[in-house]
XYZ file of C-alpha atoms in Angstrom:
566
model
C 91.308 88.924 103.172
C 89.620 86.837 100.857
C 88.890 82.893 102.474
C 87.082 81.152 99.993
C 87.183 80.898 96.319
C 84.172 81.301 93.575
C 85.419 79.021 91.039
C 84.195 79.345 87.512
C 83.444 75.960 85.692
C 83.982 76.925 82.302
C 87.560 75.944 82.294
C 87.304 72.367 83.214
C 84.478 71.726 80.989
C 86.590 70.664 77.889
C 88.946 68.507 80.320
C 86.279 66.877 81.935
C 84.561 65.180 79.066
C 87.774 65.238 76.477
C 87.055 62.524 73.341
C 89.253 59.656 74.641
C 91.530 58.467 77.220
C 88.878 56.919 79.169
C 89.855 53.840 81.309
C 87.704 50.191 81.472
C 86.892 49.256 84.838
C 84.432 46.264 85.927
C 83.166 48.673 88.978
C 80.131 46.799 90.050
C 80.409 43.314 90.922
C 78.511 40.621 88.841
C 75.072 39.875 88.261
C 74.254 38.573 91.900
C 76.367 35.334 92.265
C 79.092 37.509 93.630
C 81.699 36.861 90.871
C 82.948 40.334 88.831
C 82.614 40.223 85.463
C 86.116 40.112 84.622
C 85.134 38.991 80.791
C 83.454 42.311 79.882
C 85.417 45.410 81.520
C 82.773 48.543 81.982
C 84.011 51.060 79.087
C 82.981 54.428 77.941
C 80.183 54.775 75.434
C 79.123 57.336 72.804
C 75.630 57.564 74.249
C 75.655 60.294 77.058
C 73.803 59.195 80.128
C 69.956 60.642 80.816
C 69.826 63.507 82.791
C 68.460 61.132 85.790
C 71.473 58.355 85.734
C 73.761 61.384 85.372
C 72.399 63.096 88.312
C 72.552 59.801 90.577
C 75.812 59.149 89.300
C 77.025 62.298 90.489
C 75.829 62.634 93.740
C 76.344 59.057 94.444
C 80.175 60.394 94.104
C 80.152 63.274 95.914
C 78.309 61.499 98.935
C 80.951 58.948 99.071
C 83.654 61.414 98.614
C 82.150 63.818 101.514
C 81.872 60.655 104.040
C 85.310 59.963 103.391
C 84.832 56.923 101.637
C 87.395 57.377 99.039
C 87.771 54.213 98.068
C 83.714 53.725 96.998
C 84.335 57.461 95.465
C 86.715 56.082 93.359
C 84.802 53.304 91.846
C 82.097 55.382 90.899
C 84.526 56.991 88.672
C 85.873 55.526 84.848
C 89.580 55.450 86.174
C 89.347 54.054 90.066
C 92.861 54.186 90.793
C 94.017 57.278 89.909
C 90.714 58.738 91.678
C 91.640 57.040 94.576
C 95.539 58.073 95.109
C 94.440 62.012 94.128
C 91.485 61.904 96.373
C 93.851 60.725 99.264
C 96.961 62.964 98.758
C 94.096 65.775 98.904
C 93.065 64.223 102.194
C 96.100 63.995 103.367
C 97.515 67.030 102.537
C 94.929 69.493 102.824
C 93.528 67.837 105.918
C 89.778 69.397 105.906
C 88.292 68.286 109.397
C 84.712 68.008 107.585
C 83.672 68.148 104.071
C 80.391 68.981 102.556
C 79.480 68.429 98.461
C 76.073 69.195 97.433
C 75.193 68.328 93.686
C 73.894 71.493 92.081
C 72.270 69.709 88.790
C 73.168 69.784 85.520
C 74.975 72.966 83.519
C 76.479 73.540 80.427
C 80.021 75.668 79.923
C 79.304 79.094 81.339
C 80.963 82.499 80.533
C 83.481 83.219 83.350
C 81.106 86.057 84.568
C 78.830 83.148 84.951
C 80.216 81.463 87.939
C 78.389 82.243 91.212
C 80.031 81.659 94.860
C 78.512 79.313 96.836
C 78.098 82.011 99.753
C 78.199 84.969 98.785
C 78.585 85.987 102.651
C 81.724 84.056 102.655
C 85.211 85.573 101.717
C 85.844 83.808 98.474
C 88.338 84.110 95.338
C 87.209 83.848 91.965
C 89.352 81.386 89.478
C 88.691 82.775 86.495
C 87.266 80.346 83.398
C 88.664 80.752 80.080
C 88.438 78.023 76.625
C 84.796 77.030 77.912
C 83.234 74.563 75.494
C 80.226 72.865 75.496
C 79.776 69.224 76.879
C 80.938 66.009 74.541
C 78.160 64.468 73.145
C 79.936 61.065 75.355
C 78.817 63.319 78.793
C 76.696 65.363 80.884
C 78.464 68.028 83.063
C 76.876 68.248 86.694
C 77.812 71.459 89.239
C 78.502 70.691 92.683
C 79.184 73.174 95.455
C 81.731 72.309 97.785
C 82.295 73.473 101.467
C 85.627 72.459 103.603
C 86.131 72.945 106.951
C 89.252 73.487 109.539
C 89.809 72.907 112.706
C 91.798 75.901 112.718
C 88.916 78.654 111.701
C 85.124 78.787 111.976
C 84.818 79.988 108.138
C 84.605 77.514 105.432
C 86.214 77.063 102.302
C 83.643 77.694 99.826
C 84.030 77.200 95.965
C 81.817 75.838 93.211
C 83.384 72.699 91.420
C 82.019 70.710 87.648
C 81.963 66.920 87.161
C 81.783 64.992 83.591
C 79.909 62.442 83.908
C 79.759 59.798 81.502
C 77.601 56.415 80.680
C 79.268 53.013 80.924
C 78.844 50.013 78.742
C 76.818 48.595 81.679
C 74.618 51.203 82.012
C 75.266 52.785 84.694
C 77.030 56.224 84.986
C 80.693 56.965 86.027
C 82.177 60.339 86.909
C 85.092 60.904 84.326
C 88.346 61.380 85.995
C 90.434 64.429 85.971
C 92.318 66.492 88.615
C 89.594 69.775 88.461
C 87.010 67.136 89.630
C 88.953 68.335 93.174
C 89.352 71.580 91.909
C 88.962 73.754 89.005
C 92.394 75.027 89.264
C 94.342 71.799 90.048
C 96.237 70.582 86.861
C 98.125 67.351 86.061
C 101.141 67.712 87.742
C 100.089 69.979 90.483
C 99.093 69.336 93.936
C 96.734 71.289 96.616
C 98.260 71.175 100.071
C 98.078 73.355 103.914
C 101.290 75.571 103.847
C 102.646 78.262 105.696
C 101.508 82.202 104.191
C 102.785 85.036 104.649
C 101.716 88.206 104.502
C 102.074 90.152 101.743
C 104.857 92.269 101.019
C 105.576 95.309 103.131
C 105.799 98.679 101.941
C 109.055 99.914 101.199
C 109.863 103.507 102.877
C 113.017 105.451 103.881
C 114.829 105.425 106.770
C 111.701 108.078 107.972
C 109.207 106.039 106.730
C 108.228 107.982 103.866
C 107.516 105.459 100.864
C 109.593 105.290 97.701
C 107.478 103.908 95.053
C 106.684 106.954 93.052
C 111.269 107.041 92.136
C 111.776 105.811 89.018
C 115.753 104.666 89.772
C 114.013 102.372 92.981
C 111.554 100.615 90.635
C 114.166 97.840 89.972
C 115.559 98.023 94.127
C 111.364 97.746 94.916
C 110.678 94.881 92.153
C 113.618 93.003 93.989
C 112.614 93.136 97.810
C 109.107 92.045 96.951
C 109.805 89.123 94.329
C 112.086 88.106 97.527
C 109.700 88.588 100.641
C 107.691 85.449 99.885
C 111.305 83.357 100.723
C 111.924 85.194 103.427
C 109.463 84.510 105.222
C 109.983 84.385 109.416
C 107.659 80.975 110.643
C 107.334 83.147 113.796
C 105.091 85.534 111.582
C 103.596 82.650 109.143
C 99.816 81.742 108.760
C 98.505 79.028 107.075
C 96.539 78.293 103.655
C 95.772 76.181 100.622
C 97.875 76.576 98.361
C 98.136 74.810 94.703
C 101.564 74.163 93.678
C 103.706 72.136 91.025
C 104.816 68.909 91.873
C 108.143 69.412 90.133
C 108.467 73.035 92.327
C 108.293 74.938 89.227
C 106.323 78.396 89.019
C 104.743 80.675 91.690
C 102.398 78.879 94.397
C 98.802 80.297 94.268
C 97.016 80.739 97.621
C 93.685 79.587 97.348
C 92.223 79.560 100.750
C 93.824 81.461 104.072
C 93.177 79.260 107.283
C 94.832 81.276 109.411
C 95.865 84.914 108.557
C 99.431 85.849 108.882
C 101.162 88.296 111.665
C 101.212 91.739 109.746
C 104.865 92.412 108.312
C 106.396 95.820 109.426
C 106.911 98.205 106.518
C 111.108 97.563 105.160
C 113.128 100.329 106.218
C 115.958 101.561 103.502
C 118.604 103.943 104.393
C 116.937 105.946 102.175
C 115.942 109.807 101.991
C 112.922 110.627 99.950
C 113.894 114.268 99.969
C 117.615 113.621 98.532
C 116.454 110.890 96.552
C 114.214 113.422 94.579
C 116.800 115.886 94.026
C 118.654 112.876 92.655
C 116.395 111.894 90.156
C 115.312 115.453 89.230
C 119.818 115.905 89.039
C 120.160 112.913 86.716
C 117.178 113.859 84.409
C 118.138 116.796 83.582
C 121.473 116.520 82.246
C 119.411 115.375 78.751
C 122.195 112.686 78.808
C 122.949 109.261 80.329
C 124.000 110.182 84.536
C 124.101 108.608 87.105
C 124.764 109.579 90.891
C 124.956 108.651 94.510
C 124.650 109.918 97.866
C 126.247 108.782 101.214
C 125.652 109.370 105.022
C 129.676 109.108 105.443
C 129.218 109.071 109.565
C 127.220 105.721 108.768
C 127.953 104.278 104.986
C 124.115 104.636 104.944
C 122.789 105.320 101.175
C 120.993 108.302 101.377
C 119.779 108.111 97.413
C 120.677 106.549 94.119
C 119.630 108.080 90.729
C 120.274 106.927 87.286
C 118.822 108.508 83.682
C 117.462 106.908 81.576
C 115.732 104.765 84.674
C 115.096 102.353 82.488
C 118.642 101.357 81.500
C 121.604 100.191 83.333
C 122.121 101.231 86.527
C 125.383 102.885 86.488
C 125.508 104.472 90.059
C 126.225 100.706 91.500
C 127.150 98.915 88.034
C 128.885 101.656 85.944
C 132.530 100.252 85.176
C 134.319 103.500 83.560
C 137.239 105.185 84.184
C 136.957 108.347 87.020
C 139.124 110.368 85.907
C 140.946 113.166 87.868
C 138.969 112.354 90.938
C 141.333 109.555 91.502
C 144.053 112.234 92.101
C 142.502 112.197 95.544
C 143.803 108.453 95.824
C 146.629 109.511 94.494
C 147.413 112.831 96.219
C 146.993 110.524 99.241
C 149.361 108.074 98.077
C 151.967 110.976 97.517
C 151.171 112.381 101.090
C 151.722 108.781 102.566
C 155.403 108.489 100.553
C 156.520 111.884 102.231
C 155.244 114.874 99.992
C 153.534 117.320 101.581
C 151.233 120.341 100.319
C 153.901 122.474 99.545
C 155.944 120.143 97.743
C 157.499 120.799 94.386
C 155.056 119.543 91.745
C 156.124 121.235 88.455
C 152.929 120.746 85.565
C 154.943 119.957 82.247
C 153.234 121.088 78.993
C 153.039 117.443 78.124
C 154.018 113.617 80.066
C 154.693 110.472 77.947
C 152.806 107.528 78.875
C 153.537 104.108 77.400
C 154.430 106.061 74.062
C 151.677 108.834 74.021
C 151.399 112.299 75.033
C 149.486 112.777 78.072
C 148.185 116.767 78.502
C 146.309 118.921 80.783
C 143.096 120.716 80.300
C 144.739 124.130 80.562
C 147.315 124.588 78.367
C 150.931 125.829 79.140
C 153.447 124.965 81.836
C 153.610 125.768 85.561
C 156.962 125.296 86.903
C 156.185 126.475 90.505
C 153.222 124.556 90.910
C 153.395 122.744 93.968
C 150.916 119.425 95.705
C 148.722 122.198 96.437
C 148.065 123.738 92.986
C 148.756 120.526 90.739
C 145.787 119.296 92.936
C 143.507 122.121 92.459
C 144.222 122.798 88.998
C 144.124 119.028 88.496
C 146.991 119.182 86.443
C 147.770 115.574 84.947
C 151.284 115.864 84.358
C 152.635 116.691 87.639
C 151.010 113.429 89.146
C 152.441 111.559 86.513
C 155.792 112.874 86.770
C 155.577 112.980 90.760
C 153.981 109.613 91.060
C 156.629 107.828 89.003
C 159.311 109.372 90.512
C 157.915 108.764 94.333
C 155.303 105.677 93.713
C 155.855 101.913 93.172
C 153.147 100.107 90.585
C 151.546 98.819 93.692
C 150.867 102.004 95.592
C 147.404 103.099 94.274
C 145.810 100.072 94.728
C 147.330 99.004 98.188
C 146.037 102.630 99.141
C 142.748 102.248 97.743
C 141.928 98.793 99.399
C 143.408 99.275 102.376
C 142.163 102.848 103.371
C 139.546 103.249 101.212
C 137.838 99.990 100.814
C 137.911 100.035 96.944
C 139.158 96.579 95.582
C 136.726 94.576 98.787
C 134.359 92.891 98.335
C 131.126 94.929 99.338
C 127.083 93.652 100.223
C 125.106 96.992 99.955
C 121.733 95.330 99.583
C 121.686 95.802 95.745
C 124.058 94.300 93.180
C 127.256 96.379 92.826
C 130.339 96.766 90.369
C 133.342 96.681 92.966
C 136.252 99.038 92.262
C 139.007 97.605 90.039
C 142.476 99.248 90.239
C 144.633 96.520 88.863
C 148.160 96.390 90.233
C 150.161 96.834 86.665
C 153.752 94.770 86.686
C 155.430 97.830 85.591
C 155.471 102.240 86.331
C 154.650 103.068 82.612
C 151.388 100.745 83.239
C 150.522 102.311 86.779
C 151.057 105.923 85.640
C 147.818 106.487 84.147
C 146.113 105.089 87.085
C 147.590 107.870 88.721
C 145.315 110.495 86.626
C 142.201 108.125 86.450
C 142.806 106.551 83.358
C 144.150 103.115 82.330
C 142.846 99.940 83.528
C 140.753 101.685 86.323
C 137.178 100.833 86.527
C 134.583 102.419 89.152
C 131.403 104.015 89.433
C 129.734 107.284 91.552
C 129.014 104.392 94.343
C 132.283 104.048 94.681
C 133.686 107.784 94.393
C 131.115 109.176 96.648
C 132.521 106.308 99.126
C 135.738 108.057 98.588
C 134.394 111.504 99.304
C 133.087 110.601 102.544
C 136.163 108.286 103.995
C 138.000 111.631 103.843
C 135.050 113.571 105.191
C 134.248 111.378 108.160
C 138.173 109.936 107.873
C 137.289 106.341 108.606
C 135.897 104.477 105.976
C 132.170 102.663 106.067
C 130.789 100.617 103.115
C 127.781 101.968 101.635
C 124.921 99.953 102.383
C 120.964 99.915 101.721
C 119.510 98.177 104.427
C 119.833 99.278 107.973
C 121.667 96.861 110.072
C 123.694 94.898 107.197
C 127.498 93.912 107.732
C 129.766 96.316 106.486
C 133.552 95.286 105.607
C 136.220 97.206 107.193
C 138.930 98.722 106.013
C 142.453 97.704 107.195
C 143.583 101.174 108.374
C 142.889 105.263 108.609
C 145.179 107.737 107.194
C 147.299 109.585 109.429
C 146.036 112.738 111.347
C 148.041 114.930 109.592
C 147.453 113.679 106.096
C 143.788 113.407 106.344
C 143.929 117.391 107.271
C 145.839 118.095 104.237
C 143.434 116.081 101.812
C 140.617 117.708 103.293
C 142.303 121.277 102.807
C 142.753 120.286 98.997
C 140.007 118.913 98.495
C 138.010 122.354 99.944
C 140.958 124.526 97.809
C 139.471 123.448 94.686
C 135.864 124.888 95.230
C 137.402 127.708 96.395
C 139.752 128.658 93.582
C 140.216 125.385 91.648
C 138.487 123.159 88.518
C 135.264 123.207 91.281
C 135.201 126.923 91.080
C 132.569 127.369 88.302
C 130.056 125.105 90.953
C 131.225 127.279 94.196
C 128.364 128.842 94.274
C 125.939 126.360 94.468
C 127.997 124.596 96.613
C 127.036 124.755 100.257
C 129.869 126.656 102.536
C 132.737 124.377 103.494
C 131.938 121.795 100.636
C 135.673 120.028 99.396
C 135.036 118.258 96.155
C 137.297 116.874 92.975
C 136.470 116.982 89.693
C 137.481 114.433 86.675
C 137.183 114.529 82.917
C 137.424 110.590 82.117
C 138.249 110.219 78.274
C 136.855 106.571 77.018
C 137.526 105.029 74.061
C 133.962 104.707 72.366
C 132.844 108.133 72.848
C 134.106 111.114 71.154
C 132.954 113.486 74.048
C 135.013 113.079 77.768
C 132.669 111.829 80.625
C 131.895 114.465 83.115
C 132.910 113.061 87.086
C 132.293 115.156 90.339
C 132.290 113.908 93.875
C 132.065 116.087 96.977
C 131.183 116.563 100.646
C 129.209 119.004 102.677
C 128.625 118.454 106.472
C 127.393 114.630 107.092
C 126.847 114.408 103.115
C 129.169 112.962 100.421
C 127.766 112.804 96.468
C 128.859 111.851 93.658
C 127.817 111.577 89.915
C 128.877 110.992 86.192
C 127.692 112.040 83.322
C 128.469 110.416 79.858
C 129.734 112.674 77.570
C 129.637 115.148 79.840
C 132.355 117.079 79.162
C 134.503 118.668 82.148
C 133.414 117.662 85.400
C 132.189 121.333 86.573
C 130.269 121.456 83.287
C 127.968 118.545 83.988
C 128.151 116.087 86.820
C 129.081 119.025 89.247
C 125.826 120.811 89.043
C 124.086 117.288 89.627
C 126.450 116.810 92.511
C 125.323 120.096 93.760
C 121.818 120.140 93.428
C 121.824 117.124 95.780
C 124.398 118.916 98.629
C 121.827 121.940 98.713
C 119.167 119.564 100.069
C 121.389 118.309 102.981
C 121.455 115.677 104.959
C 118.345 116.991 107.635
């Protein structure tokens, strides 16, 4: 790591010898009797000092200034008090246990490839000089090389520093004061102080270590953790450095100098899967629309993956707020089991429902009379849950049922902001009914339905989280035994022989899913919804415009369940 810093001169030169602003100071005393010359204060003239008074001047400065002196530094300077409370605050807060300043003779603005370190042994950083203009005709710019030690590390702090120096109505020469005649970099405002560093930010992997900056859906999760690591630092692991900072706290600290280096921080560990998180992007891109999807480790409520197209647009997996469609009905066909209805219940599938004065209908047309929970579910057949759910269902029973088994409607901390589930609890059954199908108020997002897929594959629910280790709410209860078979055995039904049929095949054996065709309002095309579960997997995904949820997000759901979870 770098330890010292080259510093270009070219950007101070302007500053140093700016027309104006110079203060009038009587900084020698008298003629000999011992009285200052209070009548005739020592001001700044037009004629620039020779190239001898400059250099004395100069080094007269920097000798004081090296012994410590500051308070004969600061006389030999056109503005004595604010030399003297700068030079002490750097004293005091940078604490150097020795300082050397050698004058280097005079220069004129270089070009920033100019600048030269002082050692070019020593680990240095370069502070670039930009707007370089040549000296006032009121000054004479001298070089000086400074070298600061600490008590804490044998290697010095090595960087090349620029003084104006100008010619006094007395005659003698003054060193014009600014805040780069400390350092280049230092600006009004600004302050150089010993701080704690860190190290820099550690690599970002997944949960085996394998690193994740090559995903395109991460690049906002990665840009995140590392603008953060800086706060987070742990003082156990902390070094120590000069560091240049505002005054008001404003901005991003710059390290100039490293005293002592930092403990190495381990690499961050997401719950990630570089394998799934591939087939996620590679799902999501492909669809040639807007998609989004998720995967969960449902034995954990680990993210496995995250994947939303275009990458460079919202991120609907955790902040999509539409409406899910028919995979609700596995909320719902819950809900139903819960209030006493069982598989082979009477469900008949009307032609048509009516819903708050419109005609609700299902994708295939025609009655079923003798369809029962089992084939209402599989067919995903709208009107029987209406008809079912507002005969057997109070306004209240989805949402109780989602929050308290499912965790939808809690407040979740997955490690990256998140849209939580929104099933509003309508005052009335003509409201709640088309919550029953997915519709209505209900807002939620493939986080949230591939949550739901693996509470009834794992049959406890665990909030999805990105970080190892982070607190996970709890739901208030399970679902009965009994029910939790039957919503499995539905849920497995429709691959088999249901809406999930067309994807069966590149389902993996055993896989239960749901699909949903969410109509919305401001798009003429029906999104496409799919979630699933296969062994200790659980996906789900959306795709906008999609169409029916086989058509679209189910291959994207399936892609992902091929890959496992290894």
């Amino acid at each position: 790591m770098n330890k010292g810093a080259k510093i270009g001169i070219a950007a101070v030169a302007a500053v140093m010898l700016a027309a104006g602003g110079y203060g009038a100071y009587a900084l020698v005393s008298g003629d000999g009797s011992g009285k200052a010359e209070a009548a005739k204060p020592r001001t700044v003239v037009a004629e620039p000092p020779t190239p001898e008074l400059a250099a004395s001047g100069a080094k007269a400065f920097l000798d004081a200034w090296a012994k410590g002196d500051l308070f004969t530094a600061a006389k030999l300077t056109d503005d004595p008090d604010k030399a003297q409370a700068a030079l002490q605050a750097f004293q005091d807060k940078v604490k150097p246990s020795a300082v050397h300043l050698t004058a280097g003779g005079p220069t004129t603005a270089p070009t920033p490839t100019a600048a030269k370190s002082s050692a070019a042994a020593s680990p240095s950083a370069s502070a670039t000089a930009s707007g370089a203009a040549d000296a006032a005709p009121t000054g004479v710019l001298e070089s000086f090389k400074a070298s600061l030690e600490f008590a804490e590390t044998g290697l010095p702090w090595n960087y090349d520093g620029v003084l104006g120096v100008v010619k006094m109505s007395d005659g003698t020469a003054a060193v014009h004061w600014a805040p780069t005649v400390i350092h280049p970099k230092l600006k009004a405002g600004q302050s150089l102080a010993v701080k704690p560093v860190y190290a820099s930010p550690s690599t970002v992997t997944d949960r085996n270590n394998k690193p994740l900056a090559s995903y395109p859906s991460l690049t906002g999760l990665l840009n995140q953790l590392k603008a953060a690591a800086p706060q987070g630092g742990d003082p156990a692991t902390a070094g120590s450095g000069v560091v240049i900072s505002s005054d008001a706290g404003s901005g991003t600290p710059e390290k100039l100098f490293t005293i002592k280096e930092p403990k190495p921080v381990p690499n961050l560990k997401l719950t990630l899967d570089a394998p799934l998180q591939a087939a996620a992007e590679s799902a999501v891109a492909a669809q040639g629309k807007p998609a989004s999807l998720v995967a969960i480790e449902p034995s954990t409520g680990n993210i496995l993956a995250f994947a939303f197209s275009p990458s460079n647009g919202q991120n609907r997996a955790f902040s999509g707020a539409t409406a899910p469609g028919s995979t609700m009905k596995i909320l719902t066909a819950t809900a139903l089991m819960e209030a006493g209805v069982t598989p082979t219940t009477s469900m008949p599938c009307p032609e048509s429902s009516m819903v708050t004065g419109k005609a609700i209908k299902n994708d295939e047309p025609g009655a079923f009379p003798n369809y029962t929970l089992t084939d209402a579910f599989v067919h995903s057949c709208n009107t029987s849950f209406l008809e079912k759910g507002k005969d057997v269902l109070k306004p209240g029973s989805l949402p109780a049922l989602a929050k308290d088994v499912f965790g939808l409607g809690l407040v979740w901390k997955t490690g990256l902001s998140n849209f939580d589930t929104d099933i509003p609890t309508e005052g009335n059954m003509a409201g709640a009914a088309s919550e029953f199908i997915g519709q209505g108020k209900v807002r939620t997002n493939p986080l949230a339905m591939a949550s739901v897929a693996a509470t009834v594959q794992s049959g406890v629910f665990r909030q999805p989280i990105l970080v190892p280790g982070m607190d996970q709410v709890k739901a208030a209860r399970t679902l009965a035994p009994q029910v939790l078979t039957d919503l499995r055995s539905l849920m497995v039904k429709t691959v088999q022989s249901g809406t999930a049929a067309a994807v069966r095949p590149a389902l993996p054996g055993g896989s239960g899913a749901k699909t949903g065709t969410a109509e919305v309002d401001s798009s003429p095309d029906p999104n496409s919804w799919f979630t699933a579960y296969s062994g200790n997997l659980a996906v789900a995904a959306e795709v906008q415009g999609g169409g029916h949820g086989a058509d679209a997000a189910g291959p994207a759901v399936s892609k992902v369940l091929q890959v496992g979870n290894k």
